[in-house]
PDB file of C-alpha atoms in Angstrom:
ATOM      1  CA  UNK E   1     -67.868  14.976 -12.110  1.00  0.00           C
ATOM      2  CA  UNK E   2     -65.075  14.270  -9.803  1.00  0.00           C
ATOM      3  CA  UNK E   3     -63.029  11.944 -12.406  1.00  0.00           C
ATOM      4  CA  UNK E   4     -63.190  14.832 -15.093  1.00  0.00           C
ATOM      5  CA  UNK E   5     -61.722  17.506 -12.618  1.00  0.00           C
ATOM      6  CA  UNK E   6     -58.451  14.640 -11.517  1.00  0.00           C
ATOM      7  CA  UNK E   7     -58.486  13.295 -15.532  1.00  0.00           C
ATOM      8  CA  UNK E   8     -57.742  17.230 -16.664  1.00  0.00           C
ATOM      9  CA  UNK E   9     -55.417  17.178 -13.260  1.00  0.00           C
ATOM     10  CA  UNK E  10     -53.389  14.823 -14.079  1.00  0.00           C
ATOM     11  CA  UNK E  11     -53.436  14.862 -17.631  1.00  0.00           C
ATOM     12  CA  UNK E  12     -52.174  18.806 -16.749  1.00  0.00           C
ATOM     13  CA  UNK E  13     -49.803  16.827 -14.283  1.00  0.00           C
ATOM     14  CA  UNK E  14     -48.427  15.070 -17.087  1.00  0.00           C
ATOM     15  CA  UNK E  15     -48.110  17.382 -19.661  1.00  0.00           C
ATOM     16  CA  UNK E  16     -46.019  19.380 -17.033  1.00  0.00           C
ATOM     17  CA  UNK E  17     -43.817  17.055 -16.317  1.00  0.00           C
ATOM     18  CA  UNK E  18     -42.876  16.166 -20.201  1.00  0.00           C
ATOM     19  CA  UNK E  19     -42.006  19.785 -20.326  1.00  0.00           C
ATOM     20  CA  UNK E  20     -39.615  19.467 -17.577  1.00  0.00           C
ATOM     21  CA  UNK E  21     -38.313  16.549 -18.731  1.00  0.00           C
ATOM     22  CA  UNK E  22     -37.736  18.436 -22.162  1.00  0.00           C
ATOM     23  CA  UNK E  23     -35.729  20.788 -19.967  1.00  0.00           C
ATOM     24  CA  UNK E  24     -31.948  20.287 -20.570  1.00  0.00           C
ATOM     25  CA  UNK E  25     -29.994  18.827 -17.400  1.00  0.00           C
ATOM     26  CA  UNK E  26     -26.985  20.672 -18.831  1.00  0.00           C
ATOM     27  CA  UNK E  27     -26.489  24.269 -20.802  1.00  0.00           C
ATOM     28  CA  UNK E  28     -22.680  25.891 -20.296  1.00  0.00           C
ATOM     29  CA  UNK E  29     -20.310  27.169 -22.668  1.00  0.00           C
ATOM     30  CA  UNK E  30     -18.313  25.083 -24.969  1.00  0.00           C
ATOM     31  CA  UNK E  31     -14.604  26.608 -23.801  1.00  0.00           C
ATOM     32  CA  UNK E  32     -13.415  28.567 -20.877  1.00  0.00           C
ATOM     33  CA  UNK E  33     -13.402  29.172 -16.884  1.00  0.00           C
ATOM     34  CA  UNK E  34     -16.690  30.742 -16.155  1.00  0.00           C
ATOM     35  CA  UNK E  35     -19.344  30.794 -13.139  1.00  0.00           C
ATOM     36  CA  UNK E  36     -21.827  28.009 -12.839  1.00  0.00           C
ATOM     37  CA  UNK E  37     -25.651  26.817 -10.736  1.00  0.00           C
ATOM     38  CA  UNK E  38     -26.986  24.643  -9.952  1.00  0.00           C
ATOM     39  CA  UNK E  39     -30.732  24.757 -10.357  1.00  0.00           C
ATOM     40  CA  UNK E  40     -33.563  22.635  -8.836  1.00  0.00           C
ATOM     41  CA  UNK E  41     -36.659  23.087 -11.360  1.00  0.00           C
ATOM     42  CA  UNK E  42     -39.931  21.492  -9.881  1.00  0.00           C
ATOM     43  CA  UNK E  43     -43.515  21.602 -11.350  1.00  0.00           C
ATOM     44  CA  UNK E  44     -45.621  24.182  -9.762  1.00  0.00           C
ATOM     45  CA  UNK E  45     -47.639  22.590  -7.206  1.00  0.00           C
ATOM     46  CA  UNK E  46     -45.938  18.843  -8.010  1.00  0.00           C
ATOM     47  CA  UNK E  47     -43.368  16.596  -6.641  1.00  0.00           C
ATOM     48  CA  UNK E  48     -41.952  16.423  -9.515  1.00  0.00           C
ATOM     49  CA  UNK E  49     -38.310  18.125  -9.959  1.00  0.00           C
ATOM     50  CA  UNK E  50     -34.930  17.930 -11.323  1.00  0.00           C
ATOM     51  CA  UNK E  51     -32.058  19.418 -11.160  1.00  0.00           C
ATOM     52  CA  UNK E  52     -30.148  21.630 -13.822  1.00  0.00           C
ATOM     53  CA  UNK E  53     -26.582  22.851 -14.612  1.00  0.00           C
ATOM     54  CA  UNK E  54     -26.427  26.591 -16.139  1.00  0.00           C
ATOM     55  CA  UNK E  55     -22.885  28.305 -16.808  1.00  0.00           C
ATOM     56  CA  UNK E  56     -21.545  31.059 -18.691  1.00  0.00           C
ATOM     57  CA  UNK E  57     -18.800  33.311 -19.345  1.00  0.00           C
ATOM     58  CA  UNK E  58     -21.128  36.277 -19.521  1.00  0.00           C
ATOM     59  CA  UNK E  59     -22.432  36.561 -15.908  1.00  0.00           C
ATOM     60  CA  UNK E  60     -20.062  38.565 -14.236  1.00  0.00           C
ATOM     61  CA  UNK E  61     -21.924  37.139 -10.813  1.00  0.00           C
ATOM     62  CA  UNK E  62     -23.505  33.814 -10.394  1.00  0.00           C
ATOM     63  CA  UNK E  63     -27.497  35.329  -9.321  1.00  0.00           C
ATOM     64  CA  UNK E  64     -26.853  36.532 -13.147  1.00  0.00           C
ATOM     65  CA  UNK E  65     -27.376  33.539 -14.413  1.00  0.00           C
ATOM     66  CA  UNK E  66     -29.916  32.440 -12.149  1.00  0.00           C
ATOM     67  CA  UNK E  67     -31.660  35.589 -13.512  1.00  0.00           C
ATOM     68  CA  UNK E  68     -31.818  34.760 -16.932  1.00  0.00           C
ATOM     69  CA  UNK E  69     -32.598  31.005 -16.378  1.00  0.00           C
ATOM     70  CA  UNK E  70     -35.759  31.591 -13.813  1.00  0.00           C
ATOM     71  CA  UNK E  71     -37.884  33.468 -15.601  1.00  0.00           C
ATOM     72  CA  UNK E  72     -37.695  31.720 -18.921  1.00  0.00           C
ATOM     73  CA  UNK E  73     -38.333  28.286 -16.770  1.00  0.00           C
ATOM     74  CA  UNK E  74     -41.361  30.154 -14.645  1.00  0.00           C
ATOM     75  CA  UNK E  75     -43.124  30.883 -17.687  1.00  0.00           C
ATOM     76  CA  UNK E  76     -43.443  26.994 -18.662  1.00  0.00           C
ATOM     77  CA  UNK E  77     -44.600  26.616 -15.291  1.00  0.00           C
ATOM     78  CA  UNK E  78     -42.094  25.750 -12.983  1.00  0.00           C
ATOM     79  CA  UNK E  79     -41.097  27.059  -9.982  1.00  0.00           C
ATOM     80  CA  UNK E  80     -36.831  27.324  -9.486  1.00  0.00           C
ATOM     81  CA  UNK E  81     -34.350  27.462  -7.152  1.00  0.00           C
ATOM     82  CA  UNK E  82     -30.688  27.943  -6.620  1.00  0.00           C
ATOM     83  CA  UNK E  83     -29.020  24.864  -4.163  1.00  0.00           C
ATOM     84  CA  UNK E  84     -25.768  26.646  -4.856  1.00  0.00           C
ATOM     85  CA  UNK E  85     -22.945  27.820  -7.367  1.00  0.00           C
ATOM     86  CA  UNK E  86     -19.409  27.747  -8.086  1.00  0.00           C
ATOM     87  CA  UNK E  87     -17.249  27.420 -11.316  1.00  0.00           C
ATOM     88  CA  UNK E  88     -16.803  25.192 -14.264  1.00  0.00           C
ATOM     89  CA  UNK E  89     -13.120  25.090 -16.191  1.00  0.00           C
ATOM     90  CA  UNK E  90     -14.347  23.852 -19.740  1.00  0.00           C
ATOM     91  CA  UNK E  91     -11.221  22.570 -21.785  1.00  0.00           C
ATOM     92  CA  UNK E  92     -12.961  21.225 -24.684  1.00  0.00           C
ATOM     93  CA  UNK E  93      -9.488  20.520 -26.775  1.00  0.00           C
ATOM     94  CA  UNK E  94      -8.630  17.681 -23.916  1.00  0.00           C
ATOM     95  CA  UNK E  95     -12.441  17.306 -23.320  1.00  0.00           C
ATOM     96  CA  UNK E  96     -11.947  18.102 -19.677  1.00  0.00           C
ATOM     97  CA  UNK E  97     -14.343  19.684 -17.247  1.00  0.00           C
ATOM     98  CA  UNK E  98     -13.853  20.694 -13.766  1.00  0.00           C
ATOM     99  CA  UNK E  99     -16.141  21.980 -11.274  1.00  0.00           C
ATOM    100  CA  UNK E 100     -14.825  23.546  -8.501  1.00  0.00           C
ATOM    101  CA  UNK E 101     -15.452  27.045  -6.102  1.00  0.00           C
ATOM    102  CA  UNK E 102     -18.411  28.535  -4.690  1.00  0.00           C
ATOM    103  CA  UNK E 103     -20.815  31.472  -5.827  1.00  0.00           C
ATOM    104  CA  UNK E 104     -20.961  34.068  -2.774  1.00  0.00           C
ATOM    105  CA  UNK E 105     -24.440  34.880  -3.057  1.00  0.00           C
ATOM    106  CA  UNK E 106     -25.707  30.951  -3.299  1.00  0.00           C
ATOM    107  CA  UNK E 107     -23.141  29.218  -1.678  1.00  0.00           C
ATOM    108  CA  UNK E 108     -21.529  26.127  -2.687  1.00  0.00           C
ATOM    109  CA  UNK E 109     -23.346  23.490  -4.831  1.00  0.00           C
ATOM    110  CA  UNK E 110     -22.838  20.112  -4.009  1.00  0.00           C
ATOM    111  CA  UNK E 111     -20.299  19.480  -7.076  1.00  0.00           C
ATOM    112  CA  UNK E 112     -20.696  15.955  -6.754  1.00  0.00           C
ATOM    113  CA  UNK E 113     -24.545  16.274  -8.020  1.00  0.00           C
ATOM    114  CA  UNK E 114     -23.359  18.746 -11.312  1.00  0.00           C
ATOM    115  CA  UNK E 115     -20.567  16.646 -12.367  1.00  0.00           C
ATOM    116  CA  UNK E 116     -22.937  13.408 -12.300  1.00  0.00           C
ATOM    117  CA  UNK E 117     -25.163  16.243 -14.321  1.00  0.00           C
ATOM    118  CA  UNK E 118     -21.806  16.947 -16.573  1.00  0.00           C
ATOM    119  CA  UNK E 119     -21.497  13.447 -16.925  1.00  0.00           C
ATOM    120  CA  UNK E 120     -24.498  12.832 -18.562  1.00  0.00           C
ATOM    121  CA  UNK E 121     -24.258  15.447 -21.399  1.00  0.00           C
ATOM    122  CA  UNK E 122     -20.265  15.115 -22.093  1.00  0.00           C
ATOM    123  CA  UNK E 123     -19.973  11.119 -21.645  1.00  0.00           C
ATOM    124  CA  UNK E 124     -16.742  10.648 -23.618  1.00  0.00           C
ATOM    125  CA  UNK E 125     -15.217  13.748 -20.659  1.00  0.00           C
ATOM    126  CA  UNK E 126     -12.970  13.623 -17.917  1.00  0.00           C
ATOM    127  CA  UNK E 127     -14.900  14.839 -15.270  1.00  0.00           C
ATOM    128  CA  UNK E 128     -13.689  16.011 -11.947  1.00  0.00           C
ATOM    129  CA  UNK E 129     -14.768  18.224  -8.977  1.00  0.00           C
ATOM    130  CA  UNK E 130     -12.922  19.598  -5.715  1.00  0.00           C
ATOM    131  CA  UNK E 131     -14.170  21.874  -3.267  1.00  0.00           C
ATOM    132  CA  UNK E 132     -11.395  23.851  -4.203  1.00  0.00           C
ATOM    133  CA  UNK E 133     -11.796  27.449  -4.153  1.00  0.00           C
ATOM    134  CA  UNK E 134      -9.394  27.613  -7.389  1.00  0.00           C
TER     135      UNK E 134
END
């Protein structure tokens, strides 16, 4: 009885965790200055976590995109959190990002972690960071 209840455990373990892997690491818009988050998304009751970048011209303040993001990821099971905020300057002409600021409400993300992020989704970019407030 025992290795049914840990087989349906883990095989619930695992089905979790190919849903967060099918989480993007990266979602911003294609052009612009805009506020950014980063996001560590973790299965509920799991190790298991990564971390996200989410950025968009429309959130006039950064827990506004934390807002939209949470929810959507909570109902797939996760659990979220904010490790911080600032901004991304998108110039996809030059194919140029930089990450930079901080988001008041979050703090500062560690910039370092969301360009690696960056990196990963715009490989042919220049990608730099600063703690730079502008």
């Amino acid at each position: 009885c025992t290795d049914t209840i840990f087989g349906a455990l883990s095989k619930a373990t695992v089905a979790m965790t190919d849903a967060l892997a099918k989480v993007p690491d990266v979602e911003i818009d294609p052009e612009g200055t805009f506020k950014y988050i980063l996001v560590r998304v973790k299965v509920k009751d799991g190790d298991v976590h990564k971390d996200i970048v989410r950025g968009t011209k429309s959130a006039e303040y950064h827990n506004h995109i934390f807002d939209k993001v949470s929810p959507a990821l909570e109902a797939l099971g996760m659990e979220c959190k904010c490790l911080g905020g600032g901004k991304i300057e998108h110039n996809s002409q030059e194919k140029k990002l930089r990450v930079f600021g901080e988001s008041t409400g979050f703090g500062k993300a560690d910039h370092s972690v969301s360009a690696e992020k960056l990196k990963s989704a715009y490989s042919d970019y220049d990608i730099s960071w600063s703690d730079d407030k502008k």
